[in-house]
Amino acid sequence: MAKVYEELDEAKAEIEELKAELRAKTDSFENLKKSYNAQVNQIQEAKSKAERQDQKLFQQAYEISETKSVCEDLKEDLNKKESIIKHLSAANDKLRVDCNDKFKRWEEEKRGLVLALEEANEKSQNQEQQNYLYKQEIERLKGCLSVSKEKCFETEKKIKVSKELRERDDLFQKLEEESRRVEEQLKWKKEQFNHLEEAYEKLRDQFKSSKKEWEMEKSTLLDEISSLQTKLDSQIRISEDLQHQLQSCHQALAHVESQKKRLEVEVSNLKVELDNASNEYQDARLQLDCLNTDRDKDIADLRYLLKTKEAYHKESKYRIEKLEQENQELRTSLKELQEAQIQEAGASYSQSKLRSKLRNLEQTHKECASTLKAKEAEWSFKLKQLTEDLNICQELETSLLAQVDVCERLKQEKNILVFKLEEKERTLDYLQQDVVLLEHEPRTRGESAVSSESDNVRYLRIIAEKDKTLEELQKEVVWLEQEIFRREFESAVIEKGTVERTFEHEKDNLIQLVKGKGKRMDELMLQVTSLEQQFTNSLTSLSSQLVEKQAEINLIREACDKITASQILAALEIEEKKLMVVELEDDIQAIQQKVKLQEEKWSQSEQLALDTEVELGAKQSKVMELNDQMETNLRKSDALVQKLKMENRNLLENATRLSSERENMLAFVQGFSDKICEFSTADTLLMDKLKSMVLSFENGYPVMTLKKDASFIVKENMLIQSPTRIRKLEANSDKRSPFKELNLLEE
């Protein structure tokens, strides 16, 4: 029993030590909570300051991005114009070079065709001479055949006497087989010749159809030339309005330059504000870093305390389990003693005392167990609160890290925007220099090269490109206005959403802390009210800034509307002129395509002539082979000789036909070349007229040139569309060429 009392005393002493430790830990925990709440208040104040600075930086960066986008668009437009001017000048030079090359090729092709025709005529003459020689050889072979027949009769008589009937039958069979082979070869050659004749007739029909198509295209080209002349007259009238539009363009450029200067002043102010904001941001960043270090230290201390408390809790659990085991053992021993006392029935006064002591021990044990359970519940509740506090701290850490990342991104974007602004300022300077050069170009061109056609064309192209750039600038201004409004609205919505989310999140955290900690309700409510006041102040400041920005945007829009109203009128006139120029260019391209198609058809006809010559050569080779075969087979059959004569006559007739068709082709080619020369002369006259019109437009006398050239245009149309010229060409094509006369004499 003494041991039991000693163990109970020890347990009571340990319980009192645990209570003292719990009291010390609760005191330290409350102190930590107070320090943590103070840090939370400091963090919230730093957050509010950082959010205000972020809002200012975001607004400034947005304005800078808008100005940079405008400058970049202007630079891109000017670069596009310069590239278009270079491309057009290069294309014009290429077209000139291509035209000169084509004229040279056409002349060389004509010479080659004439030489080819002369060679073909010479070949036809040689073929006729060869045919005459072949005829003489055939007559000579006939005499040889008659002599060979007589010899054959003599030999046959001798063979009849010397040989038997079987040998005669074998010889006859061999001769019949050879004659069949020769007949089959002749049939195959006749079929080939018939196929060639059919192909030649098809080519002839195709040539006739192509000739008709050329005549139709010639008439359409004449009509198109007359329509182009009328369009040129209308274009001259329209070109007078270009000077007025150029003046309006210069005025618009001056207005844009004034706007650019104003924007530069605003950009300089924004730079100063950005520098101030960056300095403030750095100070706030240093404060945040200090707060983060303090917070990390506090969190480490709390974690260490939690670990120690968990260790003490485990030790207390282990001791409680031991006490319960000992209590069970005591209970079993008490039961045994009670049974022994009942059996003895003569218990003493000491035993009654022991029973009372045991009962008291059991009651104290029950009380200790109840107190331990209550303490365990308190410890579990406190552990839950600590875990919730740690989660809140982690969430605050993540939010602070996100804010730091956002600040770093804003810094990077600010640097990028500053670099882009510098680049845009440089490009604007270059653009101003280009505009000055473009203004001085027409004067220098008028003084240096009045008669140069390329300068006039480039001047018109530059004007068209300026008009295009004005239209693009108008579109870009409208797009920029829309984007500015959209971005401002999105940024305001995002900022409000983020502020509301952060506020709601913090409010929820505070409500949870209020539920778990009833003692500090008043302090937290004061913090909530202060946060609400800060939020309302931030909203009022944002609304005032938005109103100011909207007023500035409205002023800018009114100025842009005035600019666009003046530019739209000029753009409409410029578009009409562009459409006229595009139509003329399309007509010129269509004429060039038609000329190319005619050249392709001419090349096809040349290929057909070459193919016919190749076929004639093949036929001549076949005739030679047939003659060789005839020399071997003349002794066997006279009928084969007659068939060959007929085939030779047909070949001669075909050769004469081909020669006559070649002569017709030459006549047609000569007529077509004359027509091409006429078209080229008409084109040169039109180009001269265009040059004179452009020069008169530059000198300022467009009306006088139109009056002078009106009669000339009418005469040119009469020359182009007169049927007498076509009849003369047809009469010339009906005349015989010297090659044709020679062929007729030889026949």
JSON list of C-alpha atoms in Angstrom, two decimals, residues 163-333:
[
{"chain": "A", "resi": 163, "resn": "LYS", "atom": "CA", "xyz": [15.22, -31.98, -159.70]},
{"chain": "A", "resi": 164, "resn": "GLU", "atom": "CA", "xyz": [12.08, -33.67, -158.52]},
{"chain": "A", "resi": 165, "resn": "LEU", "atom": "CA", "xyz": [8.58, -32.34, -157.91]},
{"chain": "A", "resi": 166, "resn": "ARG", "atom": "CA", "xyz": [9.01, -32.10, -154.12]},
{"chain": "A", "resi": 167, "resn": "GLU", "atom": "CA", "xyz": [11.78, -29.54, -154.42]},
{"chain": "A", "resi": 168, "resn": "ARG", "atom": "CA", "xyz": [9.57, -27.42, -156.68]},
{"chain": "A", "resi": 169, "resn": "ASP", "atom": "CA", "xyz": [6.75, -27.45, -154.10]},
{"chain": "A", "resi": 170, "resn": "ASP", "atom": "CA", "xyz": [9.17, -26.34, -151.37]},
{"chain": "A", "resi": 171, "resn": "LEU", "atom": "CA", "xyz": [10.44, -23.49, -153.49]},
{"chain": "A", "resi": 172, "resn": "PHE", "atom": "CA", "xyz": [6.93, -22.33, -154.29]},
{"chain": "A", "resi": 173, "resn": "GLN", "atom": "CA", "xyz": [5.97, -22.37, -150.62]},
{"chain": "A", "resi": 174, "resn": "LYS", "atom": "CA", "xyz": [9.03, -20.30, -149.68]},
{"chain": "A", "resi": 175, "resn": "LEU", "atom": "CA", "xyz": [8.28, -17.77, -152.40]},
{"chain": "A", "resi": 176, "resn": "GLU", "atom": "CA", "xyz": [4.66, -17.48, -151.29]},
{"chain": "A", "resi": 177, "resn": "GLU", "atom": "CA", "xyz": [5.70, -16.92, -147.66]},
{"chain": "A", "resi": 178, "resn": "GLU", "atom": "CA", "xyz": [8.15, -14.19, -148.69]},
{"chain": "A", "resi": 179, "resn": "SER", "atom": "CA", "xyz": [5.49, -12.52, -150.84]},
{"chain": "A", "resi": 180, "resn": "ARG", "atom": "CA", "xyz": [3.05, -12.60, -147.89]},
{"chain": "A", "resi": 181, "resn": "ARG", "atom": "CA", "xyz": [5.62, -11.02, -145.60]},
{"chain": "A", "resi": 182, "resn": "VAL", "atom": "CA", "xyz": [6.27, -8.27, -148.14]},
{"chain": "A", "resi": 183, "resn": "GLU", "atom": "CA", "xyz": [2.54, -7.64, -148.53]},
{"chain": "A", "resi": 184, "resn": "GLU", "atom": "CA", "xyz": [2.06, -7.43, -144.75]},
{"chain": "A", "resi": 185, "resn": "GLN", "atom": "CA", "xyz": [4.92, -4.95, -144.45]},
{"chain": "A", "resi": 186, "resn": "LEU", "atom": "CA", "xyz": [3.41, -2.84, -147.22]},
{"chain": "A", "resi": 187, "resn": "LYS", "atom": "CA", "xyz": [0.00, -2.87, -145.52]},
{"chain": "A", "resi": 188, "resn": "TRP", "atom": "CA", "xyz": [1.55, -1.80, -142.20]},
{"chain": "A", "resi": 189, "resn": "LYS", "atom": "CA", "xyz": [3.39, 1.05, -143.89]},
{"chain": "A", "resi": 190, "resn": "LYS", "atom": "CA", "xyz": [0.23, 2.13, -145.71]},
{"chain": "A", "resi": 191, "resn": "GLU", "atom": "CA", "xyz": [-1.63, 2.26, -142.40]},
{"chain": "A", "resi": 192, "resn": "GLN", "atom": "CA", "xyz": [1.15, 4.36, -140.88]},
{"chain": "A", "resi": 193, "resn": "PHE", "atom": "CA", "xyz": [1.02, 6.71, -143.82]},
{"chain": "A", "resi": 194, "resn": "ASN", "atom": "CA", "xyz": [-2.78, 7.02, -143.48]},
{"chain": "A", "resi": 195, "resn": "HIS", "atom": "CA", "xyz": [-2.37, 7.86, -139.78]},
{"chain": "A", "resi": 196, "resn": "LEU", "atom": "CA", "xyz": [0.15, 10.53, -140.62]},
{"chain": "A", "resi": 197, "resn": "GLU", "atom": "CA", "xyz": [-2.18, 12.03, -143.22]},
{"chain": "A", "resi": 198, "resn": "GLU", "atom": "CA", "xyz": [-5.01, 12.16, -140.64]},
{"chain": "A", "resi": 199, "resn": "ALA", "atom": "CA", "xyz": [-2.73, 13.86, -138.10]},
{"chain": "A", "resi": 200, "resn": "TYR", "atom": "CA", "xyz": [-1.65, 16.39, -140.71]},
{"chain": "A", "resi": 201, "resn": "GLU", "atom": "CA", "xyz": [-5.28, 17.20, -141.55]},
{"chain": "A", "resi": 202, "resn": "LYS", "atom": "CA", "xyz": [-6.06, 17.70, -137.84]},
{"chain": "A", "resi": 203, "resn": "LEU", "atom": "CA", "xyz": [-3.12, 20.07, -137.47]},
{"chain": "A", "resi": 204, "resn": "ARG", "atom": "CA", "xyz": [-4.28, 21.96, -140.52]},
{"chain": "A", "resi": 205, "resn": "ASP", "atom": "CA", "xyz": [-7.78, 22.38, -139.03]},
{"chain": "A", "resi": 206, "resn": "GLN", "atom": "CA", "xyz": [-6.28, 23.56, -135.76]},
{"chain": "A", "resi": 207, "resn": "PHE", "atom": "CA", "xyz": [-4.20, 26.12, -137.59]},
{"chain": "A", "resi": 208, "resn": "LYS", "atom": "CA", "xyz": [-7.28, 27.46, -139.37]},
{"chain": "A", "resi": 209, "resn": "SER", "atom": "CA", "xyz": [-9.22, 27.77, -136.10]},
{"chain": "A", "resi": 210, "resn": "SER", "atom": "CA", "xyz": [-6.27, 29.53, -134.43]},
{"chain": "A", "resi": 211, "resn": "LYS", "atom": "CA", "xyz": [-6.13, 31.92, -137.37]},
{"chain": "A", "resi": 212, "resn": "LYS", "atom": "CA", "xyz": [-9.78, 32.81, -136.88]},
{"chain": "A", "resi": 213, "resn": "GLU", "atom": "CA", "xyz": [-9.21, 33.32, -133.15]},
{"chain": "A", "resi": 214, "resn": "TRP", "atom": "CA", "xyz": [-6.30, 35.67, -133.88]},
{"chain": "A", "resi": 215, "resn": "GLU", "atom": "CA", "xyz": [-8.50, 37.77, -136.12]},
{"chain": "A", "resi": 216, "resn": "MET", "atom": "CA", "xyz": [-11.19, 37.99, -133.40]},
{"chain": "A", "resi": 217, "resn": "GLU", "atom": "CA", "xyz": [-8.60, 38.95, -130.78]},
{"chain": "A", "resi": 218, "resn": "LYS", "atom": "CA", "xyz": [-7.23, 41.61, -133.11]},
{"chain": "A", "resi": 219, "resn": "SER", "atom": "CA", "xyz": [-10.66, 43.23, -133.38]},
{"chain": "A", "resi": 220, "resn": "THR", "atom": "CA", "xyz": [-11.10, 43.10, -129.58]},
{"chain": "A", "resi": 221, "resn": "LEU", "atom": "CA", "xyz": [-7.69, 44.69, -129.08]},
{"chain": "A", "resi": 222, "resn": "LEU", "atom": "CA", "xyz": [-8.67, 47.57, -131.35]},
{"chain": "A", "resi": 223, "resn": "ASP", "atom": "CA", "xyz": [-11.85, 48.11, -129.32]},
{"chain": "A", "resi": 224, "resn": "GLU", "atom": "CA", "xyz": [-9.91, 48.00, -126.07]},
{"chain": "A", "resi": 225, "resn": "ILE", "atom": "CA", "xyz": [-7.41, 50.57, -127.33]},
{"chain": "A", "resi": 226, "resn": "SER", "atom": "CA", "xyz": [-10.24, 52.98, -128.14]},
{"chain": "A", "resi": 227, "resn": "SER", "atom": "CA", "xyz": [-11.74, 52.47, -124.65]},
{"chain": "A", "resi": 228, "resn": "LEU", "atom": "CA", "xyz": [-8.31, 53.06, -123.09]},
{"chain": "A", "resi": 229, "resn": "GLN", "atom": "CA", "xyz": [-8.04, 56.38, -124.89]},
{"chain": "A", "resi": 230, "resn": "THR", "atom": "CA", "xyz": [-11.36, 57.50, -123.43]},
{"chain": "A", "resi": 231, "resn": "LYS", "atom": "CA", "xyz": [-10.22, 56.41, -119.97]},
{"chain": "A", "resi": 232, "resn": "LEU", "atom": "CA", "xyz": [-7.01, 58.40, -120.36]},
{"chain": "A", "resi": 233, "resn": "ASP", "atom": "CA", "xyz": [-9.03, 61.52, -121.11]},
{"chain": "A", "resi": 234, "resn": "SER", "atom": "CA", "xyz": [-11.06, 61.03, -117.95]},
{"chain": "A", "resi": 235, "resn": "GLN", "atom": "CA", "xyz": [-7.90, 60.34, -115.94]},
{"chain": "A", "resi": 236, "resn": "ILE", "atom": "CA", "xyz": [-6.36, 63.61, -117.10]},
{"chain": "A", "resi": 237, "resn": "ARG", "atom": "CA", "xyz": [-9.37, 65.46, -115.76]},
{"chain": "A", "resi": 238, "resn": "ILE", "atom": "CA", "xyz": [-9.12, 63.64, -112.46]},
{"chain": "A", "resi": 239, "resn": "SER", "atom": "CA", "xyz": [-5.38, 64.31, -112.10]},
{"chain": "A", "resi": 240, "resn": "GLU", "atom": "CA", "xyz": [-6.06, 68.05, -111.81]},
{"chain": "A", "resi": 241, "resn": "ASP", "atom": "CA", "xyz": [-7.66, 67.48, -108.39]},
{"chain": "A", "resi": 242, "resn": "LEU", "atom": "CA", "xyz": [-4.52, 65.80, -107.02]},
{"chain": "A", "resi": 243, "resn": "GLN", "atom": "CA", "xyz": [-2.83, 69.12, -106.24]},
{"chain": "A", "resi": 244, "resn": "HIS", "atom": "CA", "xyz": [-5.68, 70.21, -104.00]},
{"chain": "A", "resi": 245, "resn": "GLN", "atom": "CA", "xyz": [-5.57, 66.90, -102.21]},
{"chain": "A", "resi": 246, "resn": "LEU", "atom": "CA", "xyz": [-1.80, 67.20, -101.71]},
{"chain": "A", "resi": 247, "resn": "GLN", "atom": "CA", "xyz": [-2.29, 70.53, -100.01]},
{"chain": "A", "resi": 248, "resn": "SER", "atom": "CA", "xyz": [-4.89, 69.02, -97.68]},
{"chain": "A", "resi": 249, "resn": "CYS", "atom": "CA", "xyz": [-2.46, 66.17, -96.95]},
{"chain": "A", "resi": 250, "resn": "HIS", "atom": "CA", "xyz": [0.26, 68.66, -95.97]},
{"chain": "A", "resi": 251, "resn": "GLN", "atom": "CA", "xyz": [-2.14, 70.37, -93.60]},
{"chain": "A", "resi": 252, "resn": "ALA", "atom": "CA", "xyz": [-3.05, 67.05, -92.04]},
{"chain": "A", "resi": 253, "resn": "LEU", "atom": "CA", "xyz": [0.64, 66.20, -91.61]},
{"chain": "A", "resi": 254, "resn": "ALA", "atom": "CA", "xyz": [1.24, 69.53, -89.82]},
{"chain": "A", "resi": 255, "resn": "HIS", "atom": "CA", "xyz": [-1.66, 68.76, -87.49]},
{"chain": "A", "resi": 256, "resn": "VAL", "atom": "CA", "xyz": [-0.21, 65.30, -86.79]},
{"chain": "A", "resi": 257, "resn": "GLU", "atom": "CA", "xyz": [3.18, 66.83, -85.98]},
{"chain": "A", "resi": 258, "resn": "SER", "atom": "CA", "xyz": [1.57, 69.18, -83.44]},
{"chain": "A", "resi": 259, "resn": "GLN", "atom": "CA", "xyz": [-0.14, 66.20, -81.83]},
{"chain": "A", "resi": 260, "resn": "LYS", "atom": "CA", "xyz": [3.18, 64.39, -81.75]},
{"chain": "A", "resi": 261, "resn": "LYS", "atom": "CA", "xyz": [4.82, 67.25, -79.86]},
{"chain": "A", "resi": 262, "resn": "ARG", "atom": "CA", "xyz": [2.00, 67.26, -77.34]},
{"chain": "A", "resi": 263, "resn": "LEU", "atom": "CA", "xyz": [2.39, 63.52, -76.89]},
{"chain": "A", "resi": 264, "resn": "GLU", "atom": "CA", "xyz": [6.13, 63.92, -76.35]},
{"chain": "A", "resi": 265, "resn": "VAL", "atom": "CA", "xyz": [5.47, 66.39, -73.53]},
{"chain": "A", "resi": 266, "resn": "GLU", "atom": "CA", "xyz": [3.00, 63.96, -71.97]},
{"chain": "A", "resi": 267, "resn": "VAL", "atom": "CA", "xyz": [5.50, 61.11, -72.32]},
{"chain": "A", "resi": 268, "resn": "SER", "atom": "CA", "xyz": [8.18, 63.14, -70.51]},
{"chain": "A", "resi": 269, "resn": "ASN", "atom": "CA", "xyz": [5.74, 63.82, -67.67]},
{"chain": "A", "resi": 270, "resn": "LEU", "atom": "CA", "xyz": [4.88, 60.15, -67.52]},
{"chain": "A", "resi": 271, "resn": "LYS", "atom": "CA", "xyz": [8.54, 59.27, -67.32]},
{"chain": "A", "resi": 272, "resn": "VAL", "atom": "CA", "xyz": [8.99, 61.55, -64.31]},
{"chain": "A", "resi": 273, "resn": "GLU", "atom": "CA", "xyz": [5.96, 59.98, -62.65]},
{"chain": "A", "resi": 274, "resn": "LEU", "atom": "CA", "xyz": [7.27, 56.51, -63.42]},
{"chain": "A", "resi": 275, "resn": "ASP", "atom": "CA", "xyz": [10.60, 57.31, -61.79]},
{"chain": "A", "resi": 276, "resn": "ASN", "atom": "CA", "xyz": [8.84, 58.58, -58.66]},
{"chain": "A", "resi": 277, "resn": "ALA", "atom": "CA", "xyz": [6.59, 55.53, -58.58]},
{"chain": "A", "resi": 278, "resn": "SER", "atom": "CA", "xyz": [9.59, 53.23, -58.97]},
{"chain": "A", "resi": 279, "resn": "ASN", "atom": "CA", "xyz": [11.33, 54.88, -56.03]},
{"chain": "A", "resi": 280, "resn": "GLU", "atom": "CA", "xyz": [8.21, 54.48, -53.90]},
{"chain": "A", "resi": 281, "resn": "TYR", "atom": "CA", "xyz": [7.92, 50.90, -55.03]},
{"chain": "A", "resi": 282, "resn": "GLN", "atom": "CA", "xyz": [11.48, 50.16, -53.97]},
{"chain": "A", "resi": 283, "resn": "ASP", "atom": "CA", "xyz": [10.86, 51.63, -50.51]},
{"chain": "A", "resi": 284, "resn": "ALA", "atom": "CA", "xyz": [7.70, 49.56, -50.12]},
{"chain": "A", "resi": 285, "resn": "ARG", "atom": "CA", "xyz": [9.61, 46.49, -51.31]},
{"chain": "A", "resi": 286, "resn": "LEU", "atom": "CA", "xyz": [12.22, 46.98, -48.60]},
{"chain": "A", "resi": 287, "resn": "GLN", "atom": "CA", "xyz": [9.52, 47.28, -45.96]},
{"chain": "A", "resi": 288, "resn": "LEU", "atom": "CA", "xyz": [7.84, 44.15, -47.25]},
{"chain": "A", "resi": 289, "resn": "ASP", "atom": "CA", "xyz": [11.14, 42.26, -47.12]},
{"chain": "A", "resi": 290, "resn": "CYS", "atom": "CA", "xyz": [11.66, 43.29, -43.47]},
{"chain": "A", "resi": 291, "resn": "LEU", "atom": "CA", "xyz": [8.13, 42.22, -42.59]},
{"chain": "A", "resi": 292, "resn": "ASN", "atom": "CA", "xyz": [8.61, 38.92, -44.38]},
{"chain": "A", "resi": 293, "resn": "THR", "atom": "CA", "xyz": [11.79, 38.19, -42.43]},
{"chain": "A", "resi": 294, "resn": "ASP", "atom": "CA", "xyz": [10.05, 38.95, -39.10]},
{"chain": "A", "resi": 295, "resn": "ARG", "atom": "CA", "xyz": [7.09, 36.82, -40.08]},
{"chain": "A", "resi": 296, "resn": "ASP", "atom": "CA", "xyz": [9.35, 33.91, -41.05]},
{"chain": "A", "resi": 297, "resn": "LYS", "atom": "CA", "xyz": [11.06, 34.08, -37.64]},
{"chain": "A", "resi": 298, "resn": "ASP", "atom": "CA", "xyz": [7.71, 34.08, -35.81]},
{"chain": "A", "resi": 299, "resn": "ILE", "atom": "CA", "xyz": [6.47, 31.15, -37.84]},
{"chain": "A", "resi": 300, "resn": "ALA", "atom": "CA", "xyz": [9.65, 29.20, -37.06]},
{"chain": "A", "resi": 301, "resn": "ASP", "atom": "CA", "xyz": [9.18, 29.88, -33.33]},
{"chain": "A", "resi": 302, "resn": "LEU", "atom": "CA", "xyz": [5.55, 28.76, -33.46]},
{"chain": "A", "resi": 303, "resn": "ARG", "atom": "CA", "xyz": [6.50, 25.57, -35.26]},
{"chain": "A", "resi": 304, "resn": "TYR", "atom": "CA", "xyz": [9.16, 24.84, -32.63]},
{"chain": "A", "resi": 305, "resn": "LEU", "atom": "CA", "xyz": [6.62, 25.38, -29.82]},
{"chain": "A", "resi": 306, "resn": "LEU", "atom": "CA", "xyz": [4.13, 23.11, -31.54]},
{"chain": "A", "resi": 307, "resn": "LYS", "atom": "CA", "xyz": [6.73, 20.37, -31.84]},
{"chain": "A", "resi": 308, "resn": "THR", "atom": "CA", "xyz": [7.62, 20.64, -28.13]},
{"chain": "A", "resi": 309, "resn": "LYS", "atom": "CA", "xyz": [3.95, 20.60, -27.14]},
{"chain": "A", "resi": 310, "resn": "GLU", "atom": "CA", "xyz": [3.34, 17.53, -29.25]},
{"chain": "A", "resi": 311, "resn": "ALA", "atom": "CA", "xyz": [6.27, 15.79, -27.52]},
{"chain": "A", "resi": 312, "resn": "TYR", "atom": "CA", "xyz": [4.88, 16.69, -24.04]},
{"chain": "A", "resi": 313, "resn": "HIS", "atom": "CA", "xyz": [1.45, 15.52, -25.10]},
{"chain": "A", "resi": 314, "resn": "LYS", "atom": "CA", "xyz": [2.83, 12.15, -26.20]},
{"chain": "A", "resi": 315, "resn": "GLU", "atom": "CA", "xyz": [4.69, 11.75, -22.88]},
{"chain": "A", "resi": 316, "resn": "SER", "atom": "CA", "xyz": [1.52, 12.58, -20.90]},
{"chain": "A", "resi": 317, "resn": "LYS", "atom": "CA", "xyz": [-0.43, 10.01, -22.91]},
{"chain": "A", "resi": 318, "resn": "TYR", "atom": "CA", "xyz": [2.22, 7.39, -22.16]},
{"chain": "A", "resi": 319, "resn": "ARG", "atom": "CA", "xyz": [2.09, 8.16, -18.41]},
{"chain": "A", "resi": 320, "resn": "ILE", "atom": "CA", "xyz": [-1.72, 8.07, -18.39]},
{"chain": "A", "resi": 321, "resn": "GLU", "atom": "CA", "xyz": [-1.64, 4.63, -20.00]},
{"chain": "A", "resi": 322, "resn": "LYS", "atom": "CA", "xyz": [0.80, 3.43, -17.36]},
{"chain": "A", "resi": 323, "resn": "LEU", "atom": "CA", "xyz": [-1.44, 4.79, -14.55]},
{"chain": "A", "resi": 324, "resn": "GLU", "atom": "CA", "xyz": [-4.46, 3.05, -16.03]},
{"chain": "A", "resi": 325, "resn": "GLN", "atom": "CA", "xyz": [-2.59, -0.27, -16.11]},
{"chain": "A", "resi": 326, "resn": "GLU", "atom": "CA", "xyz": [-1.55, 0.17, -12.45]},
{"chain": "A", "resi": 327, "resn": "ASN", "atom": "CA", "xyz": [-5.12, 1.06, -11.48]},
{"chain": "A", "resi": 328, "resn": "GLN", "atom": "CA", "xyz": [-6.38, -2.11, -13.08]},
{"chain": "A", "resi": 329, "resn": "GLU", "atom": "CA", "xyz": [-3.80, -4.13, -11.17]},
{"chain": "A", "resi": 330, "resn": "LEU", "atom": "CA", "xyz": [-4.87, -2.41, -7.91]},
{"chain": "A", "resi": 331, "resn": "ARG", "atom": "CA", "xyz": [-8.50, -3.15, -8.65]},
{"chain": "A", "resi": 332, "resn": "THR", "atom": "CA", "xyz": [-7.73, -6.83, -9.17]},
{"chain": "A", "resi": 333, "resn": "SER", "atom": "CA", "xyz": [-5.74, -6.90, -5.88]}
]
